[in-house]
Short mmCIF file of C-alpha atoms in Angstrom, two decimals:
data_model
loop_
_atom_site.label_atom_id
_atom_site.label_comp_id
_atom_site.label_asym_id
_atom_site.label_seq_id
_atom_site.Cartn_x
_atom_site.Cartn_y
_atom_site.Cartn_z
CA MET A 1 36.00 7.60 -15.27
CA LYS A 2 32.91 8.08 -13.14
CA LYS A 3 31.00 9.22 -16.22
CA ARG A 4 31.99 6.05 -18.08
CA ILE A 5 30.90 3.87 -15.17
CA ALA A 6 27.60 5.72 -14.97
CA LEU A 7 27.12 5.33 -18.72
CA VAL A 8 27.84 1.61 -18.55
CA LEU A 9 25.47 1.14 -15.62
CA THR A 10 22.77 3.11 -17.41
CA LEU A 11 23.23 1.01 -20.55
CA MET A 12 23.08 -2.22 -18.54
CA PHE A 13 19.93 -1.07 -16.77
CA THR A 14 18.31 -0.12 -20.07
CA LEU A 15 19.13 -3.46 -21.68
CA THR A 16 17.89 -5.36 -18.63
CA ALA A 17 14.66 -3.40 -18.58
CA PHE A 18 14.15 -3.93 -22.31
CA ALA A 19 14.76 -7.67 -21.98
CA ALA A 20 12.26 -7.85 -19.14
CA PHE A 21 9.73 -5.93 -21.23
CA VAL A 22 10.14 -8.28 -24.19
CA GLU A 23 9.85 -11.33 -21.95
CA ALA A 24 6.71 -9.97 -20.30
CA SER A 25 5.20 -9.14 -23.69
CA GLU A 26 5.87 -12.65 -24.99
CA ALA A 27 4.42 -14.18 -21.84
CA THR A 28 1.30 -12.07 -22.15
CA LYS A 29 0.93 -13.00 -25.80
CA ALA A 30 1.35 -16.69 -25.02
CA ALA A 31 -1.15 -16.51 -22.18
CA ALA A 32 -3.80 -14.63 -24.19
CA PRO A 33 -6.72 -17.00 -24.80
CA SER A 34 -7.81 -17.66 -28.36
CA LYS A 35 -11.13 -16.19 -29.47
CA THR A 36 -11.48 -18.81 -32.19
CA LEU A 37 -12.68 -22.37 -31.66
CA VAL A 38 -12.68 -25.24 -34.14
CA VAL A 39 -15.34 -27.82 -33.29
CA TYR A 40 -15.63 -31.07 -35.18
CA PHE A 41 -17.04 -34.57 -35.31
CA SER A 42 -15.01 -36.99 -37.39
CA ALA A 43 -16.06 -40.53 -38.21
CA THR A 44 -13.09 -41.73 -40.25
CA GLY A 45 -10.44 -39.04 -39.76
CA SER A 46 -11.14 -36.90 -42.83
CA THR A 47 -12.89 -34.11 -40.93
CA GLU A 48 -10.31 -34.25 -38.16
CA ARG A 49 -7.54 -33.64 -40.69
CA ILE A 50 -9.21 -30.52 -42.11
CA ALA A 51 -10.17 -29.26 -38.65
CA HIS A 52 -6.57 -29.27 -37.49
CA MET A 53 -5.50 -27.41 -40.63
CA ILE A 54 -8.03 -24.69 -39.82
CA ALA A 55 -6.95 -24.60 -36.19
CA ALA A 56 -3.31 -24.22 -37.19
CA GLU A 57 -4.10 -21.36 -39.58
CA THR A 58 -6.32 -19.50 -37.09
CA GLU A 59 -4.36 -20.38 -33.92
CA ALA A 60 -7.63 -21.70 -32.58
CA ASP A 61 -8.56 -23.97 -29.72
CA VAL A 62 -10.08 -27.33 -30.65
CA PHE A 63 -13.13 -29.15 -29.30
CA VAL A 64 -14.00 -32.67 -30.42
CA ILE A 65 -17.65 -33.74 -30.51
CA THR A 66 -17.54 -37.19 -28.96
CA PRO A 67 -20.55 -39.53 -28.77
CA GLU A 68 -20.84 -41.43 -25.50
CA GLU A 69 -21.17 -44.54 -27.63
CA PRO A 70 -18.47 -44.22 -30.30
CA TYR A 71 -19.26 -45.30 -33.85
CA THR A 72 -17.48 -48.49 -34.89
CA ASP A 73 -16.63 -49.43 -38.46
CA ALA A 74 -19.64 -51.73 -38.42
CA ASP A 75 -21.85 -48.89 -37.17
CA LEU A 76 -20.71 -46.72 -40.07
CA ASN A 77 -21.35 -49.33 -42.76
CA TRP A 78 -24.09 -47.57 -44.71
CA THR A 79 -24.38 -50.55 -47.11
CA ASP A 80 -25.59 -52.75 -44.23
CA SER A 81 -29.31 -52.25 -43.70
CA ASN A 82 -28.89 -53.33 -40.09
CA SER A 83 -26.07 -50.92 -39.21
CA ARG A 84 -26.40 -48.15 -36.65
CA VAL A 85 -26.19 -45.27 -39.13
CA VAL A 86 -28.82 -46.82 -41.38
CA PHE A 87 -31.16 -47.27 -38.42
CA GLU A 88 -30.60 -43.69 -37.29
CA HIS A 89 -31.07 -42.41 -40.83
CA GLU A 90 -34.39 -44.22 -41.13
CA ASN A 91 -35.46 -43.11 -37.65
CA PRO A 92 -34.83 -39.34 -37.43
CA GLU A 93 -35.87 -39.22 -33.78
CA ALA A 94 -32.86 -41.40 -32.98
CA GLN A 95 -30.53 -38.85 -34.57
CA ASN A 96 -31.29 -36.32 -31.83
CA GLU A 97 -30.75 -38.93 -29.13
CA VAL A 98 -27.03 -39.43 -29.82
CA ALA A 99 -25.65 -38.51 -26.39
CA LEU A 100 -22.31 -36.70 -26.18
CA THR A 101 -19.62 -36.96 -23.52
CA GLU A 102 -19.57 -33.15 -23.35
CA ILE A 103 -21.74 -30.54 -25.03
CA THR A 104 -20.37 -27.15 -24.01
CA PRO A 105 -16.63 -26.43 -24.40
CA GLU A 106 -14.72 -24.82 -21.57
CA ASN A 107 -14.71 -21.01 -21.75
CA TRP A 108 -17.39 -21.12 -24.43
CA GLU A 109 -18.42 -17.53 -23.72
CA ASN A 110 -14.92 -16.27 -24.65
CA TYR A 111 -15.10 -17.33 -28.30
CA ASP A 112 -16.40 -15.01 -31.00
CA THR A 113 -15.59 -17.25 -33.98
CA VAL A 114 -16.57 -20.91 -34.20
CA TYR A 115 -15.84 -23.32 -37.05
CA ILE A 116 -17.99 -26.45 -37.00
CA GLY A 117 -16.88 -29.46 -39.04
CA TYR A 118 -18.60 -32.73 -39.87
CA PRO A 119 -18.87 -35.44 -42.52
CA ILE A 120 -21.93 -35.45 -44.76
CA TRP A 121 -24.34 -38.30 -44.08
CA TRP A 122 -27.22 -38.71 -46.52
CA GLY A 123 -26.91 -35.10 -47.65
CA ILE A 124 -26.94 -33.52 -44.19
CA ALA A 125 -24.49 -32.93 -41.34
CA ALA A 126 -23.61 -36.09 -39.43
CA TRP A 127 -26.17 -36.05 -36.64
CA PRO A 128 -23.83 -36.29 -33.63
CA VAL A 129 -23.35 -32.57 -34.35
CA ASN A 130 -27.04 -31.89 -33.62
CA GLN A 131 -26.70 -32.11 -29.86
CA PHE A 132 -23.78 -29.70 -29.86
CA VAL A 133 -25.61 -27.16 -31.98
CA THR A 134 -28.89 -27.27 -30.09
CA GLY A 135 -27.16 -27.44 -26.72
CA ASN A 136 -25.20 -24.18 -27.00
CA ASP A 137 -25.97 -20.48 -27.31
CA PHE A 138 -24.21 -18.94 -30.32
CA THR A 139 -25.23 -15.37 -29.57
CA GLY A 140 -22.40 -12.96 -30.40
CA LYS A 141 -20.51 -15.52 -32.45
CA ALA A 142 -19.66 -15.87 -36.13
CA VAL A 143 -20.18 -19.52 -37.08
CA ILE A 144 -18.61 -21.15 -40.11
CA PRO A 145 -19.62 -24.70 -41.05
CA PHE A 146 -17.36 -26.98 -43.07
CA CYS A 147 -17.83 -30.53 -44.17
CA THR A 148 -15.95 -33.44 -45.71
CA SER A 149 -17.31 -35.95 -48.17
CA ALA A 150 -16.27 -38.12 -51.07
CA SER A 151 -18.58 -36.38 -53.51
CA SER A 152 -21.54 -34.68 -51.82
CA GLY A 153 -21.46 -30.92 -51.45
CA LEU A 154 -22.22 -28.82 -48.38
CA GLY A 155 -25.85 -28.68 -49.52
CA GLN A 156 -28.24 -27.25 -46.95
CA SER A 157 -26.35 -28.75 -44.02
CA GLY A 158 -25.12 -25.39 -42.77
CA GLU A 159 -28.51 -23.76 -43.16
CA LEU A 160 -30.21 -26.59 -41.28
CA LEU A 161 -27.72 -26.32 -38.42
CA ALA A 162 -28.19 -22.55 -38.27
CA GLU A 163 -31.94 -23.07 -38.10
CA ALA A 164 -31.53 -25.62 -35.32
CA ALA A 165 -29.21 -23.33 -33.37
CA GLY A 166 -31.43 -20.29 -33.66
CA THR A 167 -28.62 -17.94 -32.60
CA GLY A 168 -25.34 -16.66 -33.99
CA ALA A 169 -24.30 -15.25 -37.35
CA TRP A 170 -23.86 -18.27 -39.61
CA LEU A 171 -21.72 -17.78 -42.69
CA GLU A 172 -21.60 -19.84 -45.86
CA GLY A 173 -19.35 -22.84 -45.35
CA ALA A 174 -17.27 -25.07 -47.58
CA ARG A 175 -16.84 -28.70 -48.50
CA PHE A 176 -13.46 -30.48 -48.52
CA SER A 177 -12.35 -33.91 -49.65
CA TYR A 178 -9.84 -36.09 -47.85
CA GLY A 179 -7.17 -35.13 -50.36
CA THR A 180 -7.59 -31.37 -49.95
CA GLU A 181 -4.23 -29.65 -49.66
CA GLU A 182 -3.44 -27.52 -46.63
CA ALA A 183 -2.74 -24.51 -48.88
CA ASP A 184 -6.34 -24.68 -50.15
CA VAL A 185 -7.69 -24.71 -46.59
CA GLN A 186 -5.47 -21.77 -45.65
CA GLU A 187 -6.65 -19.78 -48.67
CA TRP A 188 -10.28 -20.43 -47.74
CA VAL A 189 -9.76 -19.36 -44.14
CA ARG A 190 -7.93 -16.17 -45.14
CA GLY A 191 -10.71 -15.33 -47.54
CA LEU A 192 -13.18 -15.30 -44.64
CA THR A 193 -11.42 -12.56 -42.67
CA ASP A 194 -13.66 -9.66 -43.69
CA ALA A 195 -16.89 -11.65 -43.54
CA VAL A 196 -16.08 -12.96 -40.06
CA ALA A 197 -15.22 -9.48 -38.79
CA GLN A 198 -18.45 -8.05 -40.20
CA ALA A 199 -20.50 -10.85 -38.66
CA ILE A 200 -18.93 -10.35 -35.23
CA ASN A 201 -19.48 -6.57 -35.38
CA ALA A 202 -23.10 -7.09 -36.43
CA GLN A 203 -23.61 -9.41 -33.47
CA LYS A 204 -22.10 -6.87 -31.08
CA ALA A 205 -24.31 -4.14 -32.51
CA GLN A 206 -27.40 -6.25 -31.82
CA GLU A 207 -26.34 -6.70 -28.21
CA GLU A 208 -25.96 -2.96 -27.61
#
């Protein structure tokens, strides 16, 4: 009888300990900060849609590039020669003066992979992204640009941003349309796994 009681108590203790271990493991996993960040500026919602698909696939944190003076529909009317975007396009110095509400994301130093999304304006990255890129140090990070547009491709937008940043390992990006399916975004992200890992390792090697 005593042996049975001892066996039952031992079993109960084991199960309790195992349950506590599982709970602690899940809590630790949930509390572990992401090392991937998806950054984006979206004018009409197209880039935002793709950005959240990427964030869902990579379990990434998200940072929104927000101009202090938001762009209105009238501001974005590129067919109006007096609109804000037309003025900024024709006056490049104004493009780098688009102030942001915040430039550096919280815990920036913890991320080793950064996706940067933007719409294409006149063949280049929408310029509110400029301040973010020039205002942060990308050392030790793999950076993947992505853009949205009705017809224009990625072009040299990623290369120009990499040049402006001056730091980080910038990979070739991709262009998406508003109608891009989530499965296509997931496939693209999964196809970057090896390239991202190699870029991060190369960055770490340079730091040593």
